[in-house]
Structures are given as structure tokens and as C-alpha cells.
Amino acid sequence: MEEEEECEYESETESLRSEERRQKRRVEMGKEAVGGGGGGGNGDGGGEEAAGEAGRPDREILVKMDSQVLDCTICFEPLRPPIYQCEVGHAVCHVCRGKLGNTCPICCRGIGFSRCFALEDVVDTVKVPCANTNYGCKQFIIYYQKEKHEKTCLHAPCFCPEDGCSFKGSTGSLLLHFVTEHKWSPTYFHYDKAQWISIPRHCQFTLLVGEEDLSMFLVVNTFVHVGNALTMISIRPHEASRSCYSSEISVHDGESYKGRYVLQMDPHVGGSSLHDRAQLGRFFLMVPPELVDESTDELTINIRIEKIQCDVHH
Ligand SMILES: [Zn+2]
Ligand SMILES: [Zn+2]
Ligand SMILES: [Zn+2]
Ligand SMILES: [Zn+2]
């Protein structure tokens, strides 16, 4: 009996607290509306963009709030419809509700749960800026879809692989960074066409840029005791489960097919944001020292990159 009483007490303070929270939220929302949404500072542009989905831009307001109220009280994951509540008003996600039976673990009441349509309306309209705002993403995303968006956001940063450089940015700004800061001169290429390029024996990075879509590829040249190891990486913010490119690299004894040569085909060029610098990939081409042109100290390589079926949209 005593335990139950304790539970009653807890539930009352809990409900009081959450009512307080709701009250506070109402006040804050009101303030923001009156103040013309000055508190956000997250940009009006995104709000306008998101308005298309909401349909009523004239009703949009900027709000600052504790994100906890949008999370499940049990698993702390963002709430998404269907949302359930106990009779006191503790909101739980449908996954947790399925595991709970009829008793709310927060207030210990065993009355069962009902749908919370009011909160469903709220979570369906609350939009937050993408974490990649600083890298150029102007989108506002429904709070519970934020993680999903960011996993494929094309503005997620890629990293500069040069030693001692901590630059990160969208692929576009990374290309600019390579050219202006490190004086790299990219080699532009067409897909499905073989192309000759010369790379100095000790040059670690050679940047290739697709003419059609400005996708970046890095030929990483690692000098090892038996020769040079070459690997190709597709620079992109997210590693697709299946790569969108296949590649062929060959190194010839001079610019002729008649002499000796080594060849490597990679059916799925590995994608990387280079967050862990440029690593030797699973596929690499071992170039013996005799294929290096002694007079110029260069490797003459032939590359061909093909676009293949892939899961990630561009
Ligand atoms: Zn949950
Ligand atoms: Zn409860
Ligand atoms: Zn984004
Ligand atoms: Zn750099």
C-alpha cells in the first residue's frame, strides 16, 4: 500500500512538472511570435524553404525550446507518430509502448495508453536546421527526420588529407581549397574514357575531377620499399553501401602498350570523406620501380573511371 502511495505522490509532482514545462513552452512560443522570431538566428531562408512542406509560411514562427520534450521519455529517441501517452500525459513512442504493456513506468499508473494527437501535430511541424548549415545546407528538417537527412546530406563535410591541414568543407569548397591553398592542379576527365596522366614518383595525391559532375577522385600514391602503391578513392561525404564508380588504373613502361605494364581494376571505387585521411584501399596497384621513367622521375598512368548503378542519389 505504501508503495502505491509513493507512486501517487510521484505522479502528481511529475504531472505538475510536465504541466509547468508545457506552460513554459506556451509562453516561450508566444514570446517568439510577438518578437517576430528574433531569437533563432538560424536564418530565414531555411524557414521559407521548409514552408513549402508546411503550406502556411505566414503562420511559421521561430521557437527556442528544450528538445527533450520532443523525445520519448523512455528511450530518448525523437518522437514520431503514432505517439502514445499515459493518463498523466507521459509521452512514449510506439516502440516503447509495445514493450510496456499497460503500466507507465514514470508514474506507475496502470490504466493504459492512448494516442496523443496534439503532440503528433507538434512533432510533425517542428523543424530544425541541418547540422551542416555551416557547410551550405539551408534545409530545415522535421525534428524526427533530422538524423535520416544528415546521413545522406550532400553538404556534409569532406576533409583535406594533407598533413597538418585541418580544413573540412563541402566537396565544392574542398576543391577550391585544394587549388588555392595547396596549389593542386586537378586533372579533369570524362567518364568511360581512358586518359593518360603523369605523376611525379613522390607525389602523394593526384586529384581527378569528373567534367560532367565535378565529382572528385584521389589517386593516392604510397611509396613503399618494393615500389609505388596506387589506390583510387572517390571523395564524398557519405560512404555508399555500393559504390557508384568502377575504375581501371594501369601503369606503362612509357606511353606505349608494347612494353611492360601493370593493371588494376576496382569494381567499386571506395568512397570516403577522408575523415581518417587517405588510406590505401582494398584495391591497390603495386608499381615496380622499373616502370618509373628514370629521366623524368614520373609514373605514366592510364586511368578510366566508369559510372555504375548505385543506391545513393546525386
Ligand atoms: Zn521510446
Ligand atoms: Zn505516466
Ligand atoms: Zn543537410
Ligand atoms: Zn588542406
PDB file of C-alpha atoms and ligand atoms in Angstrom:
ATOM      1  CA  MET A   1       0.000   0.000   0.000  1.00  0.00           C
ATOM      2  CA  GLU A   2       2.775   2.339   0.974  1.00  0.00           C
ATOM      3  CA  GLU A   3       4.464   1.867  -2.331  1.00  0.00           C
ATOM      4  CA  GLU A   4       1.337   2.821  -4.150  1.00  0.00           C
ATOM      5  CA  GLU A   5       1.004   5.996  -2.166  1.00  0.00           C
ATOM      6  CA  GLU A   6       4.544   6.908  -3.002  1.00  0.00           C
ATOM      7  CA  CYS A   7       3.699   6.334  -6.605  1.00  0.00           C
ATOM      8  CA  GLU A   8       0.699   8.633  -6.349  1.00  0.00           C
ATOM      9  CA  TYR A   9       2.876  11.343  -4.938  1.00  0.00           C
ATOM     10  CA  GLU A  10       5.475  10.945  -7.632  1.00  0.00           C
ATOM     11  CA  SER A  11       2.909  11.027 -10.334  1.00  0.00           C
ATOM     12  CA  GLU A  12       1.468  14.252  -9.028  1.00  0.00           C
ATOM     13  CA  THR A  13       4.785  16.037  -8.903  1.00  0.00           C
ATOM     14  CA  GLU A  14       5.634  14.611 -12.291  1.00  0.00           C
ATOM     15  CA  SER A  15       2.420  15.804 -13.810  1.00  0.00           C
ATOM     16  CA  LEU A  16       2.880  19.162 -12.152  1.00  0.00           C
ATOM     17  CA  ARG A  17       6.352  19.398 -13.574  1.00  0.00           C
ATOM     18  CA  SER A  18       5.316  18.492 -17.079  1.00  0.00           C
ATOM     19  CA  GLU A  19       2.378  20.902 -16.881  1.00  0.00           C
ATOM     20  CA  GLU A  20       4.846  23.574 -15.851  1.00  0.00           C
ATOM     21  CA  ARG A  21       7.003  22.643 -18.794  1.00  0.00           C
ATOM     22  CA  ARG A  22       4.079  22.864 -21.159  1.00  0.00           C
ATOM     23  CA  GLN A  23       3.092  26.208 -19.712  1.00  0.00           C
ATOM     24  CA  LYS A  24       6.624  27.469 -20.140  1.00  0.00           C
ATOM     25  CA  ARG A  25       6.655  26.242 -23.705  1.00  0.00           C
ATOM     26  CA  ARG A  26       3.441  28.089 -24.479  1.00  0.00           C
ATOM     27  CA  VAL A  27       4.856  31.277 -23.025  1.00  0.00           C
ATOM     28  CA  GLU A  28       8.086  30.914 -24.969  1.00  0.00           C
ATOM     29  CA  MET A  29       6.280  30.201 -28.211  1.00  0.00           C
ATOM     30  CA  GLY A  30       4.121  33.260 -27.594  1.00  0.00           C
ATOM     31  CA  LYS A  31       7.112  35.453 -26.910  1.00  0.00           C
ATOM     32  CA  GLU A  32       8.851  34.370 -30.056  1.00  0.00           C
ATOM     33  CA  ALA A  33       5.756  35.038 -32.112  1.00  0.00           C
ATOM     34  CA  VAL A  34       5.356  38.527 -30.696  1.00  0.00           C
ATOM     35  CA  GLY A  35       9.045  39.282 -31.019  1.00  0.00           C
ATOM     36  CA  GLY A  36       8.984  38.470 -34.713  1.00  0.00           C
ATOM     37  CA  GLY A  37      11.158  35.401 -34.261  1.00  0.00           C
ATOM     38  CA  GLY A  38      14.321  37.269 -33.373  1.00  0.00           C
ATOM     39  CA  GLY A  39      15.646  34.610 -31.039  1.00  0.00           C
ATOM     40  CA  GLY A  40      16.588  31.931 -33.528  1.00  0.00           C
ATOM     41  CA  GLY A  41      19.303  33.408 -35.647  1.00  0.00           C
ATOM     42  CA  ASN A  42      19.261  30.325 -37.795  1.00  0.00           C
ATOM     43  CA  GLY A  43      18.359  32.063 -40.990  1.00  0.00           C
ATOM     44  CA  ASP A  44      15.095  32.964 -42.605  1.00  0.00           C
ATOM     45  CA  GLY A  45      15.993  31.331 -45.876  1.00  0.00           C
ATOM     46  CA  GLY A  46      15.629  27.839 -44.493  1.00  0.00           C
ATOM     47  CA  GLY A  47      12.292  28.672 -42.947  1.00  0.00           C
ATOM     48  CA  GLU A  48      10.994  29.743 -46.304  1.00  0.00           C
ATOM     49  CA  GLU A  49      12.271  26.583 -47.891  1.00  0.00           C
ATOM     50  CA  ALA A  50      10.604  24.443 -45.270  1.00  0.00           C
ATOM     51  CA  ALA A  51       7.404  26.407 -45.654  1.00  0.00           C
ATOM     52  CA  GLY A  52       6.624  24.602 -48.863  1.00  0.00           C
ATOM     53  CA  GLU A  53       6.010  21.461 -46.893  1.00  0.00           C
ATOM     54  CA  ALA A  54       4.052  23.112 -44.096  1.00  0.00           C
ATOM     55  CA  GLY A  55       1.953  25.058 -46.570  1.00  0.00           C
ATOM     56  CA  ARG A  56       1.388  28.146 -44.393  1.00  0.00           C
ATOM     57  CA  PRO A  57       4.530  30.286 -44.290  1.00  0.00           C
ATOM     58  CA  ASP A  58       2.548  33.180 -42.806  1.00  0.00           C
ATOM     59  CA  ARG A  59       1.946  31.091 -39.703  1.00  0.00           C
ATOM     60  CA  GLU A  60       5.532  29.997 -39.194  1.00  0.00           C
ATOM     61  CA  ILE A  61       7.312  31.173 -36.089  1.00  0.00           C
ATOM     62  CA  LEU A  62      10.824  30.720 -34.795  1.00  0.00           C
ATOM     63  CA  VAL A  63      10.895  28.918 -31.471  1.00  0.00           C
ATOM     64  CA  LYS A  64      13.573  28.052 -28.959  1.00  0.00           C
ATOM     65  CA  MET A  65      12.705  25.022 -26.912  1.00  0.00           C
ATOM     66  CA  ASP A  66      14.125  22.178 -24.900  1.00  0.00           C
ATOM     67  CA  SER A  67      14.435  19.350 -27.427  1.00  0.00           C
ATOM     68  CA  GLN A  68      13.725  16.835 -24.639  1.00  0.00           C
ATOM     69  CA  VAL A  69      10.006  17.479 -24.963  1.00  0.00           C
ATOM     70  CA  LEU A  70      10.214  16.053 -28.486  1.00  0.00           C
ATOM     71  CA  ASP A  71      11.909  12.861 -27.306  1.00  0.00           C
ATOM     72  CA  CYS A  72      10.392   9.681 -25.925  1.00  0.00           C
ATOM     73  CA  THR A  73      10.541   9.673 -22.111  1.00  0.00           C
ATOM     74  CA  ILE A  74      11.670   6.032 -22.148  1.00  0.00           C
ATOM     75  CA  CYS A  75      14.187   5.586 -24.980  1.00  0.00           C
ATOM     76  CA  PHE A  76      15.002   9.284 -25.600  1.00  0.00           C
ATOM     77  CA  GLU A  77      14.610   8.823 -29.353  1.00  0.00           C
ATOM     78  CA  PRO A  78      12.770  11.623 -31.182  1.00  0.00           C
ATOM     79  CA  LEU A  79       9.018  11.063 -31.040  1.00  0.00           C
ATOM     80  CA  ARG A  80       7.261  10.386 -34.332  1.00  0.00           C
ATOM     81  CA  PRO A  81       3.628   9.469 -34.942  1.00  0.00           C
ATOM     82  CA  PRO A  82       1.984   7.376 -33.634  1.00  0.00           C
ATOM     83  CA  ILE A  83       2.711   8.804 -30.174  1.00  0.00           C
ATOM     84  CA  TYR A  84       1.060   7.473 -27.031  1.00  0.00           C
ATOM     85  CA  GLN A  85       0.542   8.952 -23.592  1.00  0.00           C
ATOM     86  CA  CYS A  86      -0.403   7.629 -20.198  1.00  0.00           C
ATOM     87  CA  GLU A  87      -3.327   9.295 -18.463  1.00  0.00           C
ATOM     88  CA  VAL A  88      -0.944  11.738 -16.777  1.00  0.00           C
ATOM     89  CA  GLY A  89       0.493  12.734 -20.137  1.00  0.00           C
ATOM     90  CA  HIS A  90       3.861  10.982 -20.275  1.00  0.00           C
ATOM     91  CA  ALA A  91       4.582  10.626 -23.962  1.00  0.00           C
ATOM     92  CA  VAL A  92       6.127   7.426 -25.263  1.00  0.00           C
ATOM     93  CA  CYS A  93       6.988   6.273 -28.747  1.00  0.00           C
ATOM     94  CA  HIS A  94       5.075   3.381 -30.292  1.00  0.00           C
ATOM     95  CA  VAL A  95       8.079   1.060 -29.953  1.00  0.00           C
ATOM     96  CA  CYS A  96       8.311   1.604 -26.185  1.00  0.00           C
ATOM     97  CA  ARG A  97       4.556   1.437 -25.823  1.00  0.00           C
ATOM     98  CA  GLY A  98       4.659  -2.026 -27.360  1.00  0.00           C
ATOM     99  CA  LYS A  99       7.131  -3.164 -24.712  1.00  0.00           C
ATOM    100  CA  LEU A 100       5.405  -1.520 -21.744  1.00  0.00           C
ATOM    101  CA  GLY A 101       2.058  -3.245 -21.532  1.00  0.00           C
ATOM    102  CA  ASN A 102      -0.425  -1.057 -19.679  1.00  0.00           C
ATOM    103  CA  THR A 103       1.725   0.450 -16.936  1.00  0.00           C
ATOM    104  CA  CYS A 104       3.534   3.744 -17.354  1.00  0.00           C
ATOM    105  CA  PRO A 105       6.997   3.320 -15.767  1.00  0.00           C
ATOM    106  CA  ILE A 106       7.215   7.013 -14.916  1.00  0.00           C
ATOM    107  CA  CYS A 107       4.027   7.446 -12.902  1.00  0.00           C
ATOM    108  CA  CYS A 108       3.337   3.743 -12.250  1.00  0.00           C
ATOM    109  CA  ARG A 109      -0.295   4.069 -13.294  1.00  0.00           C
ATOM    110  CA  GLY A 110      -1.638   1.001 -14.966  1.00  0.00           C
ATOM    111  CA  ILE A 111      -4.526   2.483 -16.868  1.00  0.00           C
ATOM    112  CA  GLY A 112      -3.058   2.095 -20.314  1.00  0.00           C
ATOM    113  CA  PHE A 113      -2.079   4.419 -23.089  1.00  0.00           C
ATOM    114  CA  SER A 114      -3.985   6.466 -25.602  1.00  0.00           C
ATOM    115  CA  ARG A 115      -2.914   8.288 -28.764  1.00  0.00           C
ATOM    116  CA  CYS A 116      -1.597  11.787 -28.240  1.00  0.00           C
ATOM    117  CA  PHE A 117      -2.746  13.572 -31.375  1.00  0.00           C
ATOM    118  CA  ALA A 118      -1.829  17.020 -30.093  1.00  0.00           C
ATOM    119  CA  LEU A 119       1.831  16.078 -29.730  1.00  0.00           C
ATOM    120  CA  GLU A 120       1.744  14.286 -33.078  1.00  0.00           C
ATOM    121  CA  ASP A 121       0.693  17.570 -34.664  1.00  0.00           C
ATOM    122  CA  VAL A 122       3.540  19.316 -32.898  1.00  0.00           C
ATOM    123  CA  VAL A 123       6.295  16.880 -33.916  1.00  0.00           C
ATOM    124  CA  ASP A 124       5.017  16.945 -37.483  1.00  0.00           C
ATOM    125  CA  THR A 125       5.616  20.679 -37.740  1.00  0.00           C
ATOM    126  CA  VAL A 126       8.705  21.309 -35.626  1.00  0.00           C
ATOM    127  CA  LYS A 127      11.626  21.858 -37.977  1.00  0.00           C
ATOM    128  CA  VAL A 128      15.256  22.283 -37.093  1.00  0.00           C
ATOM    129  CA  PRO A 129      18.257  23.357 -39.151  1.00  0.00           C
ATOM    130  CA  CYS A 130      20.524  20.665 -40.595  1.00  0.00           C
ATOM    131  CA  ALA A 131      23.812  20.189 -38.720  1.00  0.00           C
ATOM    132  CA  ASN A 132      25.590  21.064 -41.970  1.00  0.00           C
ATOM    133  CA  THR A 133      24.300  24.644 -42.057  1.00  0.00           C
ATOM    134  CA  ASN A 134      27.877  25.911 -41.939  1.00  0.00           C
ATOM    135  CA  TYR A 135      28.761  23.801 -44.970  1.00  0.00           C
ATOM    136  CA  GLY A 136      25.954  25.175 -47.088  1.00  0.00           C
ATOM    137  CA  CYS A 137      22.833  23.135 -46.269  1.00  0.00           C
ATOM    138  CA  LYS A 138      19.932  25.569 -46.000  1.00  0.00           C
ATOM    139  CA  GLN A 139      17.308  22.952 -45.194  1.00  0.00           C
ATOM    140  CA  PHE A 140      15.090  22.860 -42.151  1.00  0.00           C
ATOM    141  CA  ILE A 141      14.094  19.289 -41.385  1.00  0.00           C
ATOM    142  CA  ILE A 142      11.306  17.838 -39.285  1.00  0.00           C
ATOM    143  CA  TYR A 143      12.976  17.108 -35.949  1.00  0.00           C
ATOM    144  CA  TYR A 144      12.445  13.359 -36.012  1.00  0.00           C
ATOM    145  CA  GLN A 145      13.804  13.130 -39.573  1.00  0.00           C
ATOM    146  CA  LYS A 146      16.955  15.114 -38.834  1.00  0.00           C
ATOM    147  CA  GLU A 147      19.217  12.117 -38.326  1.00  0.00           C
ATOM    148  CA  LYS A 148      17.988  10.449 -41.513  1.00  0.00           C
ATOM    149  CA  HIS A 149      18.563  13.626 -43.519  1.00  0.00           C
ATOM    150  CA  GLU A 150      22.045  14.167 -42.144  1.00  0.00           C
ATOM    151  CA  LYS A 151      23.078  10.630 -43.052  1.00  0.00           C
ATOM    152  CA  THR A 152      22.640  11.499 -46.719  1.00  0.00           C
ATOM    153  CA  CYS A 153      23.006  15.300 -46.666  1.00  0.00           C
ATOM    154  CA  LEU A 154      25.129  16.249 -49.659  1.00  0.00           C
ATOM    155  CA  HIS A 155      26.561  19.195 -47.731  1.00  0.00           C
ATOM    156  CA  ALA A 156      28.184  17.026 -45.052  1.00  0.00           C
ATOM    157  CA  PRO A 157      31.870  17.914 -44.910  1.00  0.00           C
ATOM    158  CA  CYS A 158      34.824  16.159 -46.507  1.00  0.00           C
ATOM    159  CA  PHE A 159      38.324  16.565 -45.130  1.00  0.00           C
ATOM    160  CA  CYS A 160      41.633  17.735 -46.524  1.00  0.00           C
ATOM    161  CA  PRO A 161      44.120  14.827 -46.488  1.00  0.00           C
ATOM    162  CA  GLU A 162      47.269  16.980 -46.482  1.00  0.00           C
ATOM    163  CA  ASP A 163      49.452  16.534 -43.400  1.00  0.00           C
ATOM    164  CA  GLY A 164      48.829  19.175 -40.753  1.00  0.00           C
ATOM    165  CA  CYS A 165      45.802  20.651 -42.515  1.00  0.00           C
ATOM    166  CA  SER A 166      42.505  20.569 -40.635  1.00  0.00           C
ATOM    167  CA  PHE A 167      40.277  22.003 -43.361  1.00  0.00           C
ATOM    168  CA  LYS A 168      36.854  20.447 -43.834  1.00  0.00           C
ATOM    169  CA  GLY A 169      34.057  21.587 -46.073  1.00  0.00           C
ATOM    170  CA  SER A 170      31.542  20.632 -48.722  1.00  0.00           C
ATOM    171  CA  THR A 171      33.035  18.944 -51.791  1.00  0.00           C
ATOM    172  CA  GLY A 172      32.814  22.237 -53.692  1.00  0.00           C
ATOM    173  CA  SER A 173      34.753  24.207 -51.102  1.00  0.00           C
ATOM    174  CA  LEU A 174      37.243  21.355 -50.683  1.00  0.00           C
ATOM    175  CA  LEU A 175      38.039  21.519 -54.403  1.00  0.00           C
ATOM    176  CA  LEU A 176      38.581  25.261 -54.088  1.00  0.00           C
ATOM    177  CA  HIS A 177      40.750  24.650 -51.023  1.00  0.00           C
ATOM    178  CA  PHE A 178      42.949  22.108 -52.857  1.00  0.00           C
ATOM    179  CA  VAL A 179      43.553  24.542 -55.688  1.00  0.00           C
ATOM    180  CA  THR A 180      44.040  27.753 -53.708  1.00  0.00           C
ATOM    181  CA  GLU A 181      45.691  26.527 -50.501  1.00  0.00           C
ATOM    182  CA  HIS A 182      47.753  23.580 -51.718  1.00  0.00           C
ATOM    183  CA  LYS A 183      48.189  24.633 -55.359  1.00  0.00           C
ATOM    184  CA  TRP A 184      46.979  21.251 -56.587  1.00  0.00           C
ATOM    185  CA  SER A 185      46.179  21.214 -60.285  1.00  0.00           C
ATOM    186  CA  PRO A 186      43.257  18.867 -60.852  1.00  0.00           C
ATOM    187  CA  THR A 187      43.104  16.639 -63.903  1.00  0.00           C
ATOM    188  CA  TYR A 188      39.661  16.833 -65.499  1.00  0.00           C
ATOM    189  CA  PHE A 189      38.423  13.636 -67.109  1.00  0.00           C
ATOM    190  CA  HIS A 190      35.394  12.193 -68.900  1.00  0.00           C
ATOM    191  CA  TYR A 191      33.695   9.059 -67.625  1.00  0.00           C
ATOM    192  CA  ASP A 192      34.168   5.871 -69.633  1.00  0.00           C
ATOM    193  CA  LYS A 193      37.199   7.299 -71.432  1.00  0.00           C
ATOM    194  CA  ALA A 194      40.766   6.248 -70.786  1.00  0.00           C
ATOM    195  CA  GLN A 195      43.190   9.063 -70.087  1.00  0.00           C
ATOM    196  CA  TRP A 196      46.947   9.309 -69.614  1.00  0.00           C
ATOM    197  CA  ILE A 197      48.362  11.241 -66.711  1.00  0.00           C
ATOM    198  CA  SER A 198      51.879  11.636 -65.379  1.00  0.00           C
ATOM    199  CA  ILE A 199      52.512  11.760 -61.679  1.00  0.00           C
ATOM    200  CA  PRO A 200      55.844  12.531 -60.021  1.00  0.00           C
ATOM    201  CA  ARG A 201      57.204   9.448 -58.248  1.00  0.00           C
ATOM    202  CA  HIS A 202      56.997  11.070 -54.807  1.00  0.00           C
ATOM    203  CA  CYS A 203      53.749  12.991 -55.291  1.00  0.00           C
ATOM    204  CA  GLN A 204      51.287  11.568 -52.770  1.00  0.00           C
ATOM    205  CA  PHE A 205      47.994  12.927 -54.102  1.00  0.00           C
ATOM    206  CA  THR A 206      46.699  13.357 -57.621  1.00  0.00           C
ATOM    207  CA  LEU A 207      43.260  14.907 -57.914  1.00  0.00           C
ATOM    208  CA  LEU A 208      40.902  13.852 -60.693  1.00  0.00           C
ATOM    209  CA  VAL A 209      37.677  15.755 -61.322  1.00  0.00           C
ATOM    210  CA  GLY A 210      34.814  14.482 -63.487  1.00  0.00           C
ATOM    211  CA  GLU A 211      33.989  17.003 -66.250  1.00  0.00           C
ATOM    212  CA  GLU A 212      30.279  16.224 -66.148  1.00  0.00           C
ATOM    213  CA  ASP A 213      29.523  16.345 -62.420  1.00  0.00           C
ATOM    214  CA  LEU A 214      32.682  17.695 -60.740  1.00  0.00           C
ATOM    215  CA  SER A 215      32.945  14.533 -58.625  1.00  0.00           C
ATOM    216  CA  MET A 216      36.407  14.263 -57.115  1.00  0.00           C
ATOM    217  CA  PHE A 217      38.701  11.251 -57.112  1.00  0.00           C
ATOM    218  CA  LEU A 218      42.037  10.992 -55.425  1.00  0.00           C
ATOM    219  CA  VAL A 219      44.846   8.789 -56.679  1.00  0.00           C
ATOM    220  CA  VAL A 220      46.885   8.098 -53.567  1.00  0.00           C
ATOM    221  CA  ASN A 221      50.489   7.190 -54.233  1.00  0.00           C
ATOM    222  CA  THR A 222      52.229   5.487 -51.337  1.00  0.00           C
ATOM    223  CA  PHE A 223      55.962   4.977 -51.660  1.00  0.00           C
ATOM    224  CA  VAL A 224      56.939   1.558 -50.284  1.00  0.00           C
ATOM    225  CA  HIS A 225      60.224  -0.359 -50.455  1.00  0.00           C
ATOM    226  CA  VAL A 226      59.157  -2.549 -53.394  1.00  0.00           C
ATOM    227  CA  GLY A 227      57.819   0.341 -55.459  1.00  0.00           C
ATOM    228  CA  ASN A 228      54.762   2.587 -55.518  1.00  0.00           C
ATOM    229  CA  ALA A 229      51.307   1.523 -54.357  1.00  0.00           C
ATOM    230  CA  LEU A 230      48.465   3.357 -56.108  1.00  0.00           C
ATOM    231  CA  THR A 231      44.877   3.405 -54.933  1.00  0.00           C
ATOM    232  CA  MET A 232      41.845   5.401 -56.020  1.00  0.00           C
ATOM    233  CA  ILE A 233      39.325   6.968 -53.645  1.00  0.00           C
ATOM    234  CA  SER A 234      36.070   8.696 -54.515  1.00  0.00           C
ATOM    235  CA  ILE A 235      35.823  11.810 -52.306  1.00  0.00           C
ATOM    236  CA  ARG A 236      32.274  12.090 -50.999  1.00  0.00           C
ATOM    237  CA  PRO A 237      30.572  12.909 -47.705  1.00  0.00           C
ATOM    238  CA  HIS A 238      28.911   9.524 -47.209  1.00  0.00           C
ATOM    239  CA  GLU A 239      30.228   6.086 -47.904  1.00  0.00           C
ATOM    240  CA  ALA A 240      27.596   4.423 -50.052  1.00  0.00           C
ATOM    241  CA  SER A 241      26.946   0.770 -49.370  1.00  0.00           C
ATOM    242  CA  ARG A 242      27.549   0.198 -53.067  1.00  0.00           C
ATOM    243  CA  SER A 243      29.953   2.487 -54.869  1.00  0.00           C
ATOM    244  CA  CYS A 244      28.809   4.429 -57.918  1.00  0.00           C
ATOM    245  CA  TYR A 245      32.054   4.024 -59.823  1.00  0.00           C
ATOM    246  CA  SER A 246      34.407   1.389 -61.111  1.00  0.00           C
ATOM    247  CA  SER A 247      37.957   2.158 -62.091  1.00  0.00           C
ATOM    248  CA  GLU A 248      40.876   0.853 -64.057  1.00  0.00           C
ATOM    249  CA  ILE A 249      44.419   2.030 -63.465  1.00  0.00           C
ATOM    250  CA  SER A 250      47.385   0.825 -65.439  1.00  0.00           C
ATOM    251  CA  VAL A 251      50.984   1.911 -65.408  1.00  0.00           C
ATOM    252  CA  HIS A 252      53.029   1.510 -68.533  1.00  0.00           C
ATOM    253  CA  ASP A 253      56.651   1.499 -69.467  1.00  0.00           C
ATOM    254  CA  GLY A 254      56.460   4.789 -71.385  1.00  0.00           C
ATOM    255  CA  GLU A 255      53.321   5.751 -73.288  1.00  0.00           C
ATOM    256  CA  SER A 256      53.047   2.512 -75.142  1.00  0.00           C
ATOM    257  CA  TYR A 257      51.090  -0.683 -74.762  1.00  0.00           C
ATOM    258  CA  LYS A 258      54.020  -2.652 -76.169  1.00  0.00           C
ATOM    259  CA  GLY A 259      56.262  -2.551 -73.132  1.00  0.00           C
ATOM    260  CA  ARG A 260      55.664  -3.933 -69.651  1.00  0.00           C
ATOM    261  CA  TYR A 261      52.695  -2.758 -67.697  1.00  0.00           C
ATOM    262  CA  VAL A 262      50.685  -3.466 -64.558  1.00  0.00           C
ATOM    263  CA  LEU A 263      46.914  -3.153 -64.346  1.00  0.00           C
ATOM    264  CA  GLN A 264      44.358  -2.930 -61.564  1.00  0.00           C
ATOM    265  CA  MET A 265      40.591  -2.965 -61.881  1.00  0.00           C
ATOM    266  CA  ASP A 266      38.413  -1.893 -58.961  1.00  0.00           C
ATOM    267  CA  PRO A 267      34.762  -2.875 -59.464  1.00  0.00           C
ATOM    268  CA  HIS A 268      33.597  -0.493 -56.708  1.00  0.00           C
ATOM    269  CA  VAL A 269      35.804   2.516 -56.061  1.00  0.00           C
ATOM    270  CA  GLY A 270      35.789   3.109 -52.308  1.00  0.00           C
ATOM    271  CA  GLY A 271      34.123   6.338 -51.196  1.00  0.00           C
ATOM    272  CA  SER A 272      35.498   8.370 -48.319  1.00  0.00           C
ATOM    273  CA  SER A 273      35.081  11.781 -46.724  1.00  0.00           C
ATOM    274  CA  LEU A 274      38.806  11.430 -45.896  1.00  0.00           C
ATOM    275  CA  HIS A 275      37.967  11.949 -42.210  1.00  0.00           C
ATOM    276  CA  ASP A 276      40.654   9.401 -41.379  1.00  0.00           C
ATOM    277  CA  ARG A 277      42.999  10.825 -44.036  1.00  0.00           C
ATOM    278  CA  ALA A 278      43.680   8.951 -47.246  1.00  0.00           C
ATOM    279  CA  GLN A 279      44.227   5.255 -46.617  1.00  0.00           C
ATOM    280  CA  LEU A 280      45.406   2.596 -49.009  1.00  0.00           C
ATOM    281  CA  GLY A 281      42.227   0.968 -50.254  1.00  0.00           C
ATOM    282  CA  ARG A 282      41.333  -2.682 -50.543  1.00  0.00           C
ATOM    283  CA  PHE A 283      42.318  -2.457 -54.191  1.00  0.00           C
ATOM    284  CA  PHE A 284      45.707  -1.036 -54.965  1.00  0.00           C
ATOM    285  CA  LEU A 285      48.151  -1.306 -57.780  1.00  0.00           C
ATOM    286  CA  MET A 286      51.740  -2.222 -56.998  1.00  0.00           C
ATOM    287  CA  VAL A 287      54.067  -0.484 -59.434  1.00  0.00           C
ATOM    288  CA  PRO A 288      57.601  -1.931 -59.611  1.00  0.00           C
ATOM    289  CA  PRO A 289      60.471   0.609 -59.729  1.00  0.00           C
ATOM    290  CA  GLU A 290      61.406  -0.341 -63.310  1.00  0.00           C
ATOM    291  CA  LEU A 291      58.147   1.203 -64.573  1.00  0.00           C
ATOM    292  CA  VAL A 292      59.139   4.637 -63.291  1.00  0.00           C
ATOM    293  CA  ASP A 293      60.528   6.845 -66.032  1.00  0.00           C
ATOM    294  CA  GLU A 294      64.095   7.494 -64.846  1.00  0.00           C
ATOM    295  CA  SER A 295      64.570  10.611 -66.969  1.00  0.00           C
ATOM    296  CA  THR A 296      61.543  12.438 -65.540  1.00  0.00           C
ATOM    297  CA  ASP A 297      61.122  10.512 -62.265  1.00  0.00           C
ATOM    298  CA  GLU A 298      57.446  10.139 -63.151  1.00  0.00           C
ATOM    299  CA  LEU A 299      54.884   7.370 -63.389  1.00  0.00           C
ATOM    300  CA  THR A 300      52.829   7.420 -66.558  1.00  0.00           C
ATOM    301  CA  ILE A 301      49.435   6.056 -65.635  1.00  0.00           C
ATOM    302  CA  ASN A 302      46.338   5.353 -67.633  1.00  0.00           C
ATOM    303  CA  ILE A 303      43.038   5.787 -65.830  1.00  0.00           C
ATOM    304  CA  ARG A 304      39.471   5.067 -66.750  1.00  0.00           C
ATOM    305  CA  ILE A 305      36.505   5.647 -64.438  1.00  0.00           C
ATOM    306  CA  GLU A 306      33.044   4.353 -65.173  1.00  0.00           C
ATOM    307  CA  LYS A 307      29.727   5.248 -63.578  1.00  0.00           C
ATOM    308  CA  ILE A 308      27.803   2.215 -62.437  1.00  0.00           C
ATOM    309  CA  GLN A 309      24.458   1.510 -60.781  1.00  0.00           C
ATOM    310  CA  CYS A 310      24.335   2.929 -57.267  1.00  0.00           C
ATOM    311  CA  ASP A 311      21.958   3.411 -54.339  1.00  0.00           C
ATOM    312  CA  VAL A 312      22.805   6.990 -53.449  1.00  0.00           C
ATOM    313  CA  HIS A 313      21.074   9.793 -55.313  1.00  0.00           C
ATOM    314  CA  HIS A 314      23.160  12.657 -56.689  1.00  0.00           C
TER     315      HIS A 314
HETATM  316 ZN    ZN B   1      10.667   5.162 -26.893  1.00  0.00          ZN
HETATM  317 ZN    ZN B   2       2.807   8.219 -16.808  1.00  0.00          ZN
HETATM  318 ZN    ZN B   3      21.584  18.952 -44.771  1.00  0.00          ZN
HETATM  319 ZN    ZN B   4      44.293  21.466 -46.727  1.00  0.00          ZN
END
